[in-house]
CSV table of C-alpha atoms and ligand atoms in Angstrom, one decimal:
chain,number,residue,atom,x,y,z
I,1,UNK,CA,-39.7,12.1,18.0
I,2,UNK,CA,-41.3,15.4,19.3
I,3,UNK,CA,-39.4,18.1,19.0
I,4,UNK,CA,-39.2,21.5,20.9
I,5,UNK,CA,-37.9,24.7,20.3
I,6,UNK,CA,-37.1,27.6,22.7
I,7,UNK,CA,-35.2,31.2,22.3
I,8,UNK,CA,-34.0,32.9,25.0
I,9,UNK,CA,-31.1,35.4,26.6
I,10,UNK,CA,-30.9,32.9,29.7
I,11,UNK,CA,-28.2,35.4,31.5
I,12,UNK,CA,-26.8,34.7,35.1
I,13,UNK,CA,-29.1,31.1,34.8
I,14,UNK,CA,-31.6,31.1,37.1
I,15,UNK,CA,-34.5,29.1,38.5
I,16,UNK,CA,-36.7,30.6,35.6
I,17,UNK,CA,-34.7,29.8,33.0
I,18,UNK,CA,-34.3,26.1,34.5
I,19,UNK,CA,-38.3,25.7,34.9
I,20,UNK,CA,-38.6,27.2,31.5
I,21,UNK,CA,-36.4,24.4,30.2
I,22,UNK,CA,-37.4,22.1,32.0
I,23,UNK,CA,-41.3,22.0,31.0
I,24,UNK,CA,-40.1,22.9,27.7
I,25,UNK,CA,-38.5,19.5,27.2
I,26,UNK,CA,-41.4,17.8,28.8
I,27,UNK,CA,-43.9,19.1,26.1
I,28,UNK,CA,-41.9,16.6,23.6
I,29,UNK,CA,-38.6,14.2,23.3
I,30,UNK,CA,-35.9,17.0,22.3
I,31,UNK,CA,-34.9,20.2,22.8
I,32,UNK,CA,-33.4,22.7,20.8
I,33,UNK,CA,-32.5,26.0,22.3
I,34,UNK,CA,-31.4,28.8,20.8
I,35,UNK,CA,-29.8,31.3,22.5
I,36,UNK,CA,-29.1,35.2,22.2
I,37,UNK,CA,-25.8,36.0,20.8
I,38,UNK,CA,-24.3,39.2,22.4
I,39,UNK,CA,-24.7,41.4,19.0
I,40,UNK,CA,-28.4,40.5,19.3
I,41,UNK,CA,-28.8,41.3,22.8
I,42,UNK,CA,-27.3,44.7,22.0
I,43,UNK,CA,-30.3,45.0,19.4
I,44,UNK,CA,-33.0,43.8,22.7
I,45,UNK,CA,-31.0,46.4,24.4
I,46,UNK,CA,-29.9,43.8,27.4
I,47,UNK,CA,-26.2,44.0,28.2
I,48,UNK,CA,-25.2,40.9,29.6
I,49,UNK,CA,-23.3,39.5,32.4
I,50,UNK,CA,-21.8,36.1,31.0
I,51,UNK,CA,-20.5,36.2,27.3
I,52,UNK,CA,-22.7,34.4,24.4
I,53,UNK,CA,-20.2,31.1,25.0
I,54,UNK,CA,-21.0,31.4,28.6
I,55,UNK,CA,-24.3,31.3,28.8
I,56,UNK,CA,-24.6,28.5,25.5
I,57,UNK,CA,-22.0,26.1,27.5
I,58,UNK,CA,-23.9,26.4,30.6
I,59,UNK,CA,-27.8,25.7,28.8
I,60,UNK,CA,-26.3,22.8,27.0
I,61,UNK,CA,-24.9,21.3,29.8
I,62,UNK,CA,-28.3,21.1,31.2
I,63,UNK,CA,-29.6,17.1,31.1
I,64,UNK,CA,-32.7,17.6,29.3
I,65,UNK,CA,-31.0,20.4,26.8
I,66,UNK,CA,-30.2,18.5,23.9
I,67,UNK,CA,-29.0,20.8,21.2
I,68,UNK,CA,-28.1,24.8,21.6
I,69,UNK,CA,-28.0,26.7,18.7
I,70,UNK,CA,-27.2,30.5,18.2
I,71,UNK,CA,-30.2,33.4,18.2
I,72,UNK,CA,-28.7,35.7,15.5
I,73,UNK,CA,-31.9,37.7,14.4
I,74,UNK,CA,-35.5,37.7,15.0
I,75,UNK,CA,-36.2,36.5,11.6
I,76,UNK,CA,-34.7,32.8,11.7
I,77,UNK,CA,-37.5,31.4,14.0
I,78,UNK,CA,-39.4,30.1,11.3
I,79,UNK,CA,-36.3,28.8,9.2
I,80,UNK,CA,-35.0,27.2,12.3
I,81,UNK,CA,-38.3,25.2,12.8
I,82,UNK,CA,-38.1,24.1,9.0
I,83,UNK,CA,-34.1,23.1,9.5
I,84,UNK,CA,-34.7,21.2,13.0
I,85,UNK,CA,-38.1,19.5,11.8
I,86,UNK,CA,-39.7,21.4,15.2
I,87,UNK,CA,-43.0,20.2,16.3
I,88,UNK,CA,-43.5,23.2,19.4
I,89,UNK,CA,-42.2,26.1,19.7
I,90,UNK,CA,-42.5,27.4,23.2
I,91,UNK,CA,-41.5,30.6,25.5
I,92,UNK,CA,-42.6,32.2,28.5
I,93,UNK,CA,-46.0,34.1,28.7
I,94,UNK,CA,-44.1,37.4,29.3
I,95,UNK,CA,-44.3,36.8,25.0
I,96,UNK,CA,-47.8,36.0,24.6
I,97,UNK,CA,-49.0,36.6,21.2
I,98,UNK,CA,-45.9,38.0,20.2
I,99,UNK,CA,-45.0,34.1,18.0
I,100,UNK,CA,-48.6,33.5,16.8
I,101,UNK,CA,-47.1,33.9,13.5
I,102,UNK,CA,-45.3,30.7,13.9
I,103,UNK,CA,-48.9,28.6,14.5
I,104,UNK,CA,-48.6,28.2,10.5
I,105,UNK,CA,-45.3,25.9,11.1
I,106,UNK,CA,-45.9,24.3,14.4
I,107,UNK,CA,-47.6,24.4,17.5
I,108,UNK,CA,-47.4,27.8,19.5
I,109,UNK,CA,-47.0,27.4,23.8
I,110,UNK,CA,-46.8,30.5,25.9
I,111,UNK,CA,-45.8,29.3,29.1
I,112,UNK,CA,-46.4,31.2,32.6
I,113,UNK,CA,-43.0,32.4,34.0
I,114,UNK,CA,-41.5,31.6,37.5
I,115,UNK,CA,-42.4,34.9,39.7
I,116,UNK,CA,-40.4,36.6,41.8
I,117,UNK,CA,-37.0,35.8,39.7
I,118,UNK,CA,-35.3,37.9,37.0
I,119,UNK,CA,-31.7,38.1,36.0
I,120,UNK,CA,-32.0,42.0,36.4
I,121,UNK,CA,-33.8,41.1,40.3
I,122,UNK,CA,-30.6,39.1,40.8
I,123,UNK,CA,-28.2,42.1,39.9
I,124,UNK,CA,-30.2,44.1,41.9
I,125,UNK,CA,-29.7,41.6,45.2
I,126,UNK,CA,-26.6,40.9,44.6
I,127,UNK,CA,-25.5,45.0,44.2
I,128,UNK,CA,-27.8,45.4,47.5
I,129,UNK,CA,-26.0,42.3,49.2
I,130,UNK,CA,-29.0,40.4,50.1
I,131,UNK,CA,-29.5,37.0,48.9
I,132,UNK,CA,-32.0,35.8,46.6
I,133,UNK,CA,-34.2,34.0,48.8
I,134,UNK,CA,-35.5,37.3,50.1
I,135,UNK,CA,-36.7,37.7,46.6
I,136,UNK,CA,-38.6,34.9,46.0
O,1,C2G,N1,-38.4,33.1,32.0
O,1,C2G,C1,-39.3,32.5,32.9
O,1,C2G,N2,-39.4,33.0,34.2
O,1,C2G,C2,-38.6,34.0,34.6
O,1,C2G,C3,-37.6,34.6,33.7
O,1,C2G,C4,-37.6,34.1,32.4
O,1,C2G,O1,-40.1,31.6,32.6
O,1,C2G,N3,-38.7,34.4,35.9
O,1,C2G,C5,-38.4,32.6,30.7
O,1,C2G,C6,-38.7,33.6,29.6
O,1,C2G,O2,-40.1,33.8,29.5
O,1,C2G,C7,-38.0,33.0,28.4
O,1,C2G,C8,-36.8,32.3,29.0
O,1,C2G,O3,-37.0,32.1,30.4
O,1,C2G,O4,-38.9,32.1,27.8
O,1,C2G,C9,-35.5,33.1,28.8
O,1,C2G,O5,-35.7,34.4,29.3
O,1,C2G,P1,-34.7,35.6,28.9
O,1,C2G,O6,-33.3,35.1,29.0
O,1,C2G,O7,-35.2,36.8,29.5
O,1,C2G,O8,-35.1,35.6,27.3
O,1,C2G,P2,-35.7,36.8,26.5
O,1,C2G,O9,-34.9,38.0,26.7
O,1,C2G,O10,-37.2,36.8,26.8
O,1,C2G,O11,-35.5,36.4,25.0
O,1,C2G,O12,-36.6,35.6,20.4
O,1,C2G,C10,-37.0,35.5,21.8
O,1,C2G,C11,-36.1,36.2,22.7
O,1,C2G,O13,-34.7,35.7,22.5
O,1,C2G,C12,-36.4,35.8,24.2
């Protein structure tokens, strides 16, 4: 079994955040994805819409999702591949470089993000009471 790890925030979910997912899972046959607690979104300086639970209930719920597991710190990338026997680690390219560190554990993919699509885009629209197809 190929396993695949991701890390995100994944606030107000969005079409990114499912492609992301979605292509993550396809790189293996599991995937584990931790996400941002809210004290360690405080530290990335993003204040979030939908609480920690939120955001974890609504990524595991997702049909190729198959564990969620809490982002506490940046250090625990390379314990969490260890503990969950990952094979890939994989996140979008807006990170390139930033996990070649990890290329000593398992295999390192930087994948390109969807364009036209942010959660901060969204709360822009949404405060500007368009919708979002005139963003994409
Ligand atoms: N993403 C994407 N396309 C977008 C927006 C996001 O592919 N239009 C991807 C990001 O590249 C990331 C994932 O979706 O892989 C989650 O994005 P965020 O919630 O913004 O996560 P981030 O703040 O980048 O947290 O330790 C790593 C960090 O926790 C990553």
């Amino acid at each position: 079994m190929k396993k695949v790890i991701t890390y995100g925030t994944y606030d107000l979910f969005h079409i990114g955040h499912l492609n992301m997912l979605k292509r993550a899972r396809a790189l293996g046959d599991y995937l584990v994805v931790a996400i941002s607690t809210d004290e360690f979104n405080t530290g990335k300086h993003k204040q979030c819409v939908y609480p920690y639970s939120h955001r974890a209930q609504i990524v595991e719920a997702m049909k190729f999702v198959d564990k969620v597991i809490p982002e506490t710190s940046w250090e625990q990338k390379i314990e969490d591949i260890k503990k969950y026997s990952i094979d890939v680690f994989v996140i979008g390219d807006d990170w390139t470089g930033k996990f070649d560190f990890l290329k000593e554990y398992c295999e390192v993919v930087y994948l390109p993000r969807t364009k036209s699509i942010s959660t901060t885009a969204i709360k822009d629209t949404v405060q500007s009471g368009k919708s979002i197809s005139s963003i994409t």
